[in-house]
Short mmCIF file of C-alpha atoms in Angstrom, two decimals:
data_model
loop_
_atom_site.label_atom_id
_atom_site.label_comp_id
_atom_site.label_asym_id
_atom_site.label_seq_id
_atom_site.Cartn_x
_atom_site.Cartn_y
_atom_site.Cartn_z
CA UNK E 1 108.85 -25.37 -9.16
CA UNK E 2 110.92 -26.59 -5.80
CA UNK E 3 108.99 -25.95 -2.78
CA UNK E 4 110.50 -24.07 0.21
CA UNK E 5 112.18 -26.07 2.68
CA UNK E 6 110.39 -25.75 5.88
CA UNK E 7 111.98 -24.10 8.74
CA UNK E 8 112.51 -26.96 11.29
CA UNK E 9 114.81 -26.78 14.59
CA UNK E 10 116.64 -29.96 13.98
CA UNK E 11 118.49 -29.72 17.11
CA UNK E 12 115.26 -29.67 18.96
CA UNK E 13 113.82 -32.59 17.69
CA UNK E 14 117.54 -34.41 18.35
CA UNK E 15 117.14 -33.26 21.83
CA UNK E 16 113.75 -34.40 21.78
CA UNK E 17 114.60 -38.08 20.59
CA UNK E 18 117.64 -38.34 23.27
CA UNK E 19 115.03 -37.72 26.15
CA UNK E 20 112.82 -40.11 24.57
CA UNK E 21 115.51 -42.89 24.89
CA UNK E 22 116.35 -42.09 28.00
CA UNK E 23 112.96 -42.07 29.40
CA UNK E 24 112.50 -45.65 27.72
CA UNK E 25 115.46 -46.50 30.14
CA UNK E 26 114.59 -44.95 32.95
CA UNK E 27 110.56 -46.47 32.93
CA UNK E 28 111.51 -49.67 32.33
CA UNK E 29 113.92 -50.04 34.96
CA UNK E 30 111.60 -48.20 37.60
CA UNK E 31 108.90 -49.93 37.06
CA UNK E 32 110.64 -53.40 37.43
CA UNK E 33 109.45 -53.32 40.96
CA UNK E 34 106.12 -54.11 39.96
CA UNK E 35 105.28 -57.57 39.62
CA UNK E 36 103.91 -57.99 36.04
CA UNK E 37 103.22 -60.66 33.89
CA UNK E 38 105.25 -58.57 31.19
CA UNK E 39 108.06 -56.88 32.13
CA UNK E 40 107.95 -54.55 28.90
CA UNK E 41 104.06 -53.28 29.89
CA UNK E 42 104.99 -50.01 31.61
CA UNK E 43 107.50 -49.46 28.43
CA UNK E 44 105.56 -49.99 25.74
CA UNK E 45 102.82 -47.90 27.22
CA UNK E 46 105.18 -45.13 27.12
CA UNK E 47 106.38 -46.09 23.50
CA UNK E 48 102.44 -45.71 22.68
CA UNK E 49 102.06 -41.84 24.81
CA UNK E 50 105.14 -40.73 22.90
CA UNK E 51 103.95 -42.21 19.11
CA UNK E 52 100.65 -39.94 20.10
CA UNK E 53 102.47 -37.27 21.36
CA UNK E 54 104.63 -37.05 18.39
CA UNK E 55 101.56 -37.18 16.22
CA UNK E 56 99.84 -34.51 18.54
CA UNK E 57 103.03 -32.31 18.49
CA UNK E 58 103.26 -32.31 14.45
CA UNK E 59 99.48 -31.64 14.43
CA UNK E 60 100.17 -28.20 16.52
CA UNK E 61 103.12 -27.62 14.48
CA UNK E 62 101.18 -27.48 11.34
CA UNK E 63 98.61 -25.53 12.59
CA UNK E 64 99.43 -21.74 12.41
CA UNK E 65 99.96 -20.25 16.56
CA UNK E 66 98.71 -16.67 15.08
CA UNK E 67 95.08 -18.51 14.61
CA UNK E 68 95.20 -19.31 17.96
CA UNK E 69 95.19 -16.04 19.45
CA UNK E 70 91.57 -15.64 18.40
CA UNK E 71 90.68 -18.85 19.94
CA UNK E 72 92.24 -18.37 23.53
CA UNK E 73 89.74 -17.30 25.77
CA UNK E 74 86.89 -19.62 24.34
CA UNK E 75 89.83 -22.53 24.95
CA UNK E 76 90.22 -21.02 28.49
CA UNK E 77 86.34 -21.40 29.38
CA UNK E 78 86.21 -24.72 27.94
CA UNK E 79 89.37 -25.62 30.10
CA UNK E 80 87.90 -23.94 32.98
CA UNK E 81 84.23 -25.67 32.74
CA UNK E 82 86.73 -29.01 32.56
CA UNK E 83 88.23 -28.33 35.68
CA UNK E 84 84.86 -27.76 37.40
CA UNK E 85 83.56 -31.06 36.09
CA UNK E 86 86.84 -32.40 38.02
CA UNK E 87 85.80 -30.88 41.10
CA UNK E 88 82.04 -32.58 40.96
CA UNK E 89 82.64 -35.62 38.66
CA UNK E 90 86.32 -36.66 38.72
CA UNK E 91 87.68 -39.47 39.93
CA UNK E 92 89.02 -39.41 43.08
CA UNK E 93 92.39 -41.56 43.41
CA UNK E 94 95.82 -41.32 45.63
CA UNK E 95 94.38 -38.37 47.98
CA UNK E 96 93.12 -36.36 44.95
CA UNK E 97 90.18 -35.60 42.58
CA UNK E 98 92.40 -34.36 39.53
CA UNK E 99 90.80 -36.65 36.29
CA UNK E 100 87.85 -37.14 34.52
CA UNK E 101 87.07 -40.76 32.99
CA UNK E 102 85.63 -41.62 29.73
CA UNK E 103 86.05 -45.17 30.05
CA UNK E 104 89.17 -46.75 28.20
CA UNK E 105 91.19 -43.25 28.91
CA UNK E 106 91.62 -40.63 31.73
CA UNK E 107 92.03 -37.14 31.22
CA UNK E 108 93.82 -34.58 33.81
CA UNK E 109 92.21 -30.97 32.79
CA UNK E 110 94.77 -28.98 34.58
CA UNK E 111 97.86 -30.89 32.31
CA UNK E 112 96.25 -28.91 29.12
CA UNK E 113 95.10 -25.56 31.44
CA UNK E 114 99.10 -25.02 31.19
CA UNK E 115 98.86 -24.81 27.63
CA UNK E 116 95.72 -22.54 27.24
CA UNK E 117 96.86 -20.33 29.79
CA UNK E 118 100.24 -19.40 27.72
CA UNK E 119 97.86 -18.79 24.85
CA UNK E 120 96.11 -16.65 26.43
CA UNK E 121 98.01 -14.66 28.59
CA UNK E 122 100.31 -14.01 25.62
CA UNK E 123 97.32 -13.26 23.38
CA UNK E 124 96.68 -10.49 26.47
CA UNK E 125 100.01 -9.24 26.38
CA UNK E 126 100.46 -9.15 22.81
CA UNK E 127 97.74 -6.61 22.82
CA UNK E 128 99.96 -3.97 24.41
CA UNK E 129 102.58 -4.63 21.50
CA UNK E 130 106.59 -2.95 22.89
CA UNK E 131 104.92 -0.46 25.33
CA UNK E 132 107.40 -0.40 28.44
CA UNK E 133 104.70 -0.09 31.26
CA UNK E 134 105.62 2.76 34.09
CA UNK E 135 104.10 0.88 38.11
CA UNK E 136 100.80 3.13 37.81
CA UNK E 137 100.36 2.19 33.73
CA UNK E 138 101.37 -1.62 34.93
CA UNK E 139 98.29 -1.97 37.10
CA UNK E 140 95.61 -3.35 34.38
CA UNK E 141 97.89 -5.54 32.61
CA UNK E 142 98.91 -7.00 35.59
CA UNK E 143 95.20 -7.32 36.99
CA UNK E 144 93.89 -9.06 34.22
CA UNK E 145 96.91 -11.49 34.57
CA UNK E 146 96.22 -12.15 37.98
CA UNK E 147 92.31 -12.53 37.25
CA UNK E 148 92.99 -14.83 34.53
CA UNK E 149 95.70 -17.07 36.59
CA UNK E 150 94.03 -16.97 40.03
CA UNK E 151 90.48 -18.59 38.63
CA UNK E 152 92.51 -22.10 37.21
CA UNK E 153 94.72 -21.57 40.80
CA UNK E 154 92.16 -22.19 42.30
CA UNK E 155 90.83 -24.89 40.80
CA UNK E 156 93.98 -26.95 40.58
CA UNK E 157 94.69 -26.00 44.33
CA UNK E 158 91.40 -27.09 46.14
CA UNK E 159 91.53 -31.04 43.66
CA UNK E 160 94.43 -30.27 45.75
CA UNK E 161 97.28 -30.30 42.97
CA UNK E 162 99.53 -27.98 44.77
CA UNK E 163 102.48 -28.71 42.23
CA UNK E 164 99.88 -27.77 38.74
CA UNK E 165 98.87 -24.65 40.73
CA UNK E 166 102.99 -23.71 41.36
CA UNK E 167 103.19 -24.59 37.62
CA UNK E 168 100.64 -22.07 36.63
CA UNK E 169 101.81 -19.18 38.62
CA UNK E 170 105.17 -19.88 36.84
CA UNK E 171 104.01 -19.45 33.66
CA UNK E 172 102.30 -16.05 34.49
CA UNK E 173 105.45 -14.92 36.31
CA UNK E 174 107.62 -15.92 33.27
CA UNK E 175 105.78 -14.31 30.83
CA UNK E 176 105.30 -10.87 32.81
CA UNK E 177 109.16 -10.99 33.22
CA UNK E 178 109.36 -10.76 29.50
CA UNK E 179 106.87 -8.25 28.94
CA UNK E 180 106.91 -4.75 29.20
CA UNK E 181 105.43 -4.85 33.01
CA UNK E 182 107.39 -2.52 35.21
CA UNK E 183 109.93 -4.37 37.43
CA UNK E 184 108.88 -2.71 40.40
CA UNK E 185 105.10 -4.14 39.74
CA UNK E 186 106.87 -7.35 39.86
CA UNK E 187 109.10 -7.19 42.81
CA UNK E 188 106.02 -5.69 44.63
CA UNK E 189 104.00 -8.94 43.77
CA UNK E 190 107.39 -11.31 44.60
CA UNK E 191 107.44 -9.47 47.86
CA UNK E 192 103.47 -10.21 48.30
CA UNK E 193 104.08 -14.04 47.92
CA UNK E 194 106.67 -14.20 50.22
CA UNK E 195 105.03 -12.01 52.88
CA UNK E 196 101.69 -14.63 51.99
CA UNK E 197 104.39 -17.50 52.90
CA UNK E 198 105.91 -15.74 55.95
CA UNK E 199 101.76 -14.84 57.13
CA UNK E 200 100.96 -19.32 56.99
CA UNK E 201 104.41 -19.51 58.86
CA UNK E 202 103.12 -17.42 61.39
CA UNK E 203 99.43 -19.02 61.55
CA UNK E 204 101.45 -22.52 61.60
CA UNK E 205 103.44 -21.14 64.94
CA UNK E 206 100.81 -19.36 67.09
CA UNK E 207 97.25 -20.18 65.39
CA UNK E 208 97.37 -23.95 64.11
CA UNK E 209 93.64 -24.51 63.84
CA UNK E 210 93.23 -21.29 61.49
CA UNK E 211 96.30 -22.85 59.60
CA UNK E 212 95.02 -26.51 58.75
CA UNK E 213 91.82 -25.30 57.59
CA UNK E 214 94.04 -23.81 55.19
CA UNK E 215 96.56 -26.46 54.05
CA UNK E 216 95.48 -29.65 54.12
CA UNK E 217 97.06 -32.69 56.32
CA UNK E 218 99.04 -34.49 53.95
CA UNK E 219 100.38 -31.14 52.39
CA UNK E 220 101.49 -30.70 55.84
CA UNK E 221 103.05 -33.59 56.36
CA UNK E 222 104.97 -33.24 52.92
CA UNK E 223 106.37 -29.98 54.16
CA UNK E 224 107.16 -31.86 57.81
CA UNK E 225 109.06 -34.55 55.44
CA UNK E 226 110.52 -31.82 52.74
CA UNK E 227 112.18 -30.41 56.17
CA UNK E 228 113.09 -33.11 58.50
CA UNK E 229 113.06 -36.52 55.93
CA UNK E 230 115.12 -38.38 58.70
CA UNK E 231 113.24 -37.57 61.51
CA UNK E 232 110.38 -38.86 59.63
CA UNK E 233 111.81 -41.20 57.57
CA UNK E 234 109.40 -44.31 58.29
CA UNK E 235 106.48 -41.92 57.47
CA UNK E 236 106.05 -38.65 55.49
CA UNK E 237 109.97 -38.56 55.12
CA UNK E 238 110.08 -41.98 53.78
CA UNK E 239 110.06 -40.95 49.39
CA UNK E 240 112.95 -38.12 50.06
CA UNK E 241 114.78 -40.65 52.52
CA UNK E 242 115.09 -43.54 49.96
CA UNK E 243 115.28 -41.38 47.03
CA UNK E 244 118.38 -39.50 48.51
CA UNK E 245 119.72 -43.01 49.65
CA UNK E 246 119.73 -44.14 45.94
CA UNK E 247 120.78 -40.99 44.29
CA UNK E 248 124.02 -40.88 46.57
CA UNK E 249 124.72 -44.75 45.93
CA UNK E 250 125.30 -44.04 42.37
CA UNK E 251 128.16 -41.54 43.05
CA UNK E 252 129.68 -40.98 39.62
CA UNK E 253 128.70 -43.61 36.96
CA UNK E 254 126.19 -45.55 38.91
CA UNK E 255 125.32 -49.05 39.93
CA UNK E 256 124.22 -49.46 36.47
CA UNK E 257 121.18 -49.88 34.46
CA UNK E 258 118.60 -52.29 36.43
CA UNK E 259 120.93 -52.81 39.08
CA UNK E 260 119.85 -50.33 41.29
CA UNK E 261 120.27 -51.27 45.36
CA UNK E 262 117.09 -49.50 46.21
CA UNK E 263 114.94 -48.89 42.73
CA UNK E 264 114.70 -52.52 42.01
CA UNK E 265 114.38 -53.00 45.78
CA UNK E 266 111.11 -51.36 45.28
CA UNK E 267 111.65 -48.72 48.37
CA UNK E 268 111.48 -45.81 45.90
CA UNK E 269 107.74 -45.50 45.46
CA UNK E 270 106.50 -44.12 42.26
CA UNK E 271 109.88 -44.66 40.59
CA UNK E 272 108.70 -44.67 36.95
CA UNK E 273 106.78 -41.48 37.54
CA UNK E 274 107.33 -38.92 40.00
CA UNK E 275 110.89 -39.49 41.53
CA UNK E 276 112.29 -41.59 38.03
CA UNK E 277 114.92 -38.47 38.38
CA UNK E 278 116.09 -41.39 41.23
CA UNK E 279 116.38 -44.44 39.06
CA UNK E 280 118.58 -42.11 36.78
CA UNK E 281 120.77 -40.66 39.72
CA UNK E 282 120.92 -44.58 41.07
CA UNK E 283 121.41 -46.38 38.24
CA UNK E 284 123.67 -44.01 35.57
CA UNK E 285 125.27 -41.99 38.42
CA UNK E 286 126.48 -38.08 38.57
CA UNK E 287 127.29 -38.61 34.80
CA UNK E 288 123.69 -39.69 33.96
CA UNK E 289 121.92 -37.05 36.03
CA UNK E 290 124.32 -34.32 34.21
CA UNK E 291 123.73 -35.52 31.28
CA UNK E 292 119.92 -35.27 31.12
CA UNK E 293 120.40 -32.06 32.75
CA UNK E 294 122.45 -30.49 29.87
CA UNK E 295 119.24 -31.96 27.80
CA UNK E 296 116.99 -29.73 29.29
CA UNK E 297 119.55 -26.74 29.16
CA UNK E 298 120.11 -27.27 25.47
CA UNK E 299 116.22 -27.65 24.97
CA UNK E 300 115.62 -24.42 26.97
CA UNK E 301 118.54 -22.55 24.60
CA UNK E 302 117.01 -23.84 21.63
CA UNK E 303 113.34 -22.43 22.69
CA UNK E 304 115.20 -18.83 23.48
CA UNK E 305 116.44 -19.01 19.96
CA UNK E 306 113.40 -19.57 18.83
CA UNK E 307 111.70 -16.79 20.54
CA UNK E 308 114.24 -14.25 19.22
CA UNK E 309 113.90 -14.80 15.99
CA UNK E 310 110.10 -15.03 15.94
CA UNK E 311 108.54 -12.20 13.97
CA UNK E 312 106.04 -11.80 15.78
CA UNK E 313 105.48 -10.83 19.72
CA UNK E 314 102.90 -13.39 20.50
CA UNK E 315 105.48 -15.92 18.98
CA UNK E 316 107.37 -14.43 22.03
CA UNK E 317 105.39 -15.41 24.61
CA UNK E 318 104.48 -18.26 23.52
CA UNK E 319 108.15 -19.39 23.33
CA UNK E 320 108.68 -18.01 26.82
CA UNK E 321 105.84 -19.18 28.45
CA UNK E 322 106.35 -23.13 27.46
CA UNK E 323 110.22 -22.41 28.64
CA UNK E 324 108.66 -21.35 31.63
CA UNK E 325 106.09 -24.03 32.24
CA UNK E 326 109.44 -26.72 31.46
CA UNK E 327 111.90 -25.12 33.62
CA UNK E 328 109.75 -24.77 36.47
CA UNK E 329 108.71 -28.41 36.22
CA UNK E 330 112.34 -29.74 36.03
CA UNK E 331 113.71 -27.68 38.97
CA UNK E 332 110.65 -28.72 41.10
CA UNK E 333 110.79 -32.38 40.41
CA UNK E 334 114.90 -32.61 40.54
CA UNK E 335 114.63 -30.75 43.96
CA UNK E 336 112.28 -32.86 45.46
CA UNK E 337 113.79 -35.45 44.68
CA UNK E 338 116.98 -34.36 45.73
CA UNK E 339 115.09 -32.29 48.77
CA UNK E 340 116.06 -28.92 47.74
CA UNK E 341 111.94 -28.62 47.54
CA UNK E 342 108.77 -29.97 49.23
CA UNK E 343 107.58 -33.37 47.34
CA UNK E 344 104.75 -32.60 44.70
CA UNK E 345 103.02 -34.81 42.13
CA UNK E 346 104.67 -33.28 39.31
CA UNK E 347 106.51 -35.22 36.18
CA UNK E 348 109.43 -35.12 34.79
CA UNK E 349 109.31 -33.70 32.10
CA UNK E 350 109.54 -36.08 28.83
CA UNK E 351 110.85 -38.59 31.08
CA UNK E 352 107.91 -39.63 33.33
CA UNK E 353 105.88 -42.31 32.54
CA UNK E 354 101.96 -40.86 31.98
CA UNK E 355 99.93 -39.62 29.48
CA UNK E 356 98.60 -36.23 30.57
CA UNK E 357 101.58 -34.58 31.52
CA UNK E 358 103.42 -36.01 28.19
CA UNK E 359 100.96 -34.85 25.75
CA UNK E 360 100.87 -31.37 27.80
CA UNK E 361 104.89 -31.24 26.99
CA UNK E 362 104.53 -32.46 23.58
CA UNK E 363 101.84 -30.19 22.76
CA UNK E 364 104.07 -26.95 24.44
CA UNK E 365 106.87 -28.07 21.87
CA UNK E 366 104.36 -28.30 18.88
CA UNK E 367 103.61 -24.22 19.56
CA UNK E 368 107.35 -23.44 19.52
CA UNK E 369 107.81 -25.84 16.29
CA UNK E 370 105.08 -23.28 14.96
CA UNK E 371 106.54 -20.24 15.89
CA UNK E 372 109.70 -21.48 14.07
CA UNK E 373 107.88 -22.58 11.03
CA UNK E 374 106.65 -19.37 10.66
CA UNK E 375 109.52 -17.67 11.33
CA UNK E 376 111.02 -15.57 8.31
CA UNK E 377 114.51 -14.09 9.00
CA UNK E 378 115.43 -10.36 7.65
CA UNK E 379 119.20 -9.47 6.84
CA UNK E 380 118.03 -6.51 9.18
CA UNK E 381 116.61 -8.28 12.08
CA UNK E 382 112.96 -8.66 13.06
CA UNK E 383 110.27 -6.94 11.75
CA UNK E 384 108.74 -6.38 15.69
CA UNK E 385 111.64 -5.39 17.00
#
């Protein structure tokens, strides 16, 4: 009796293994700045993420995402009692209190909030099945959305992880764009955020004291930097400065790899981890930076696909909110690095040297493998749709 092939997105996991490589690349040259008695340490650590994350990722796959639906709100209180630990017990390092220690390993509780929130704001939507919402009929979806997104906001915003707290606002915007919410609901929320934006604006201009009990000092100063990097370029401008100095030395193939003028110069801080998006643009050029970002398009495509032929709506969202949570990431960490955006602490996605935020990606990619497993294909289309 021949068992059933099993229904695996090959070109994923090629994709997958390319960014991989690159990120091998990319970590070992940016972290040759560090003086280290092995020059392969910061390498092989990432070697060792990605053999776990792979193992983590296959794990998910196997497990079937329809189980999980049962399972997301106890995950979400668990998550959430995790990130209030954070806030009494976590250790407090570069400006913030994000991780909790258990000795050998450190844990960042937000990193895996991404992944519970998808679960269960797709579990929530999956509830209302095809209905197309009218604005009135839109308002309790959309409320328990926002109650279930603001309560991690919150949390992630006051460790302060203002870049985790973008993240998870993306993933409920993405997934109520693919719902049946009425557009107008979500233009009239759009239009809220930006009038929130324009109402700090106008606090920063004409009541500043109100305003910095709000944002803290060194978000400030990020924005002040973000802005103006060479009128502050010996201070808060300094990471966007350098990083836009390198990127633009590598014009189009790059001053090749662990040559890089100011990576290996070590005036790109955090090169292996938040702005390695510079090493690349330094080191491989406009060819390099392309090329990684016709990765992540292919990757994104591949997750669509996916998500259309799922048979199932939570399968959906699922698909659409990890597309989400990795678009977002890559267009925030590209454009502060490239100062199209204010500088946050997010990763690269699969390219970033770190645990947390690697495991968080791999773990996203091992729901979509799932979806796909699961997936059985009708001459006649979907049976949801």
């Amino acid at each position: 009796m021949k068992r059933k092939p099993i229904n695996i997105d090959v070109s994923l996991l090629l994709i997958l293994f390319c960014l991989f490589i690159i990120s091998l690349l990319a970590v070992y040259s940016g972290s040759g700045q560090y003086e280290t008695q092995d020059p392969f340490y910061f390498a092989k650590r990432q070697v060792f993420w990605y053999l776990v994350g792979f193992g983590v990722m296959a794990g998910t796959a196997y497990i079937d995402y329809e189980l999980l639906e049962r399972l997301a709100l106890r995950l979400f209180a668990g998550a959430v009692f995790l990130l209030i630990l954070v806030h009494f017990f976590g250790t407090y390092k570069n400006g913030s209190q994000r991780w909790i220690s258990f000795g050998v390993i450190e844990i960042q509780p937000s990193e895996f909030m991404k992944i519970i929130l998808i679960l269960l704001l797709a579990s929530i939507l999956n509830q209302f099945q095809h209905k197309r919402f009218s604005f009135t009929e839109s308002i309790i979806p959309t409320g328990k959305i926002m109650v279930y997104t603001v309560i991690p906001f919150f949390f992630i915003l006051v460790q302060p992880d203002l870049g985790s707290a973008l993240v998870i606002l993306s993933i409920a915007f993405t997934l109520m764009l693919v719902s049946g919410i009425s557009g107008r609901m979500i233009m009239s929320l759009s239009l809220g955020f930006m009038g929130l934006v324009a109402f700090l604006t106008y606090l920063h201009n004409h009541y500043f004291e109100i305003f910095s009990k709000i944002i803290k000092p060194h978000q400030l100063d990020r924005i002040y930097g973000w802005l103006s990097p060479h009128e502050h370029a010996s201070t808060y401008g300094y990471q966007l400065t350098q990083a836009l100095l390198g990127i633009g030395s590598g014009q189009m193939s790059g001053s090749g790899f662990t040559h890089g003028t100011q990576v290996q110069g070590g005036k790109i801080p955090e090169a292996h981890t938040d702005f390695i998006f510079a090493v690349i643009g330094e080191e491989f050029g406009f060819l390099g930076a392309v090329t990684l970002v016709c990765l992540y398009f292919l990757m994104i495509y591949r997750i669509i696909r996916i998500a259309i032929s799922s048979n199932s709506l939570f399968g959906l969202y699922i698909c659409a909110g990890v597309a989400g949570l990795i678009v977002f990431q890559v267009f925030q960490n590209i454009g502060m690095t490239i100062g199209l955006m204010p500088i946050t602490g997010l990763a690269l996605p699969f390219i970033s040297y770190g645990g947390s935020a690697l495991l968080t990606n791999m773990i996203a990619l091992g729901l979509v493998f799932s979806v796909n497993i699961r997936s059985k294909h009708y001459m006649f289309g979907n049976d949801w749709g």
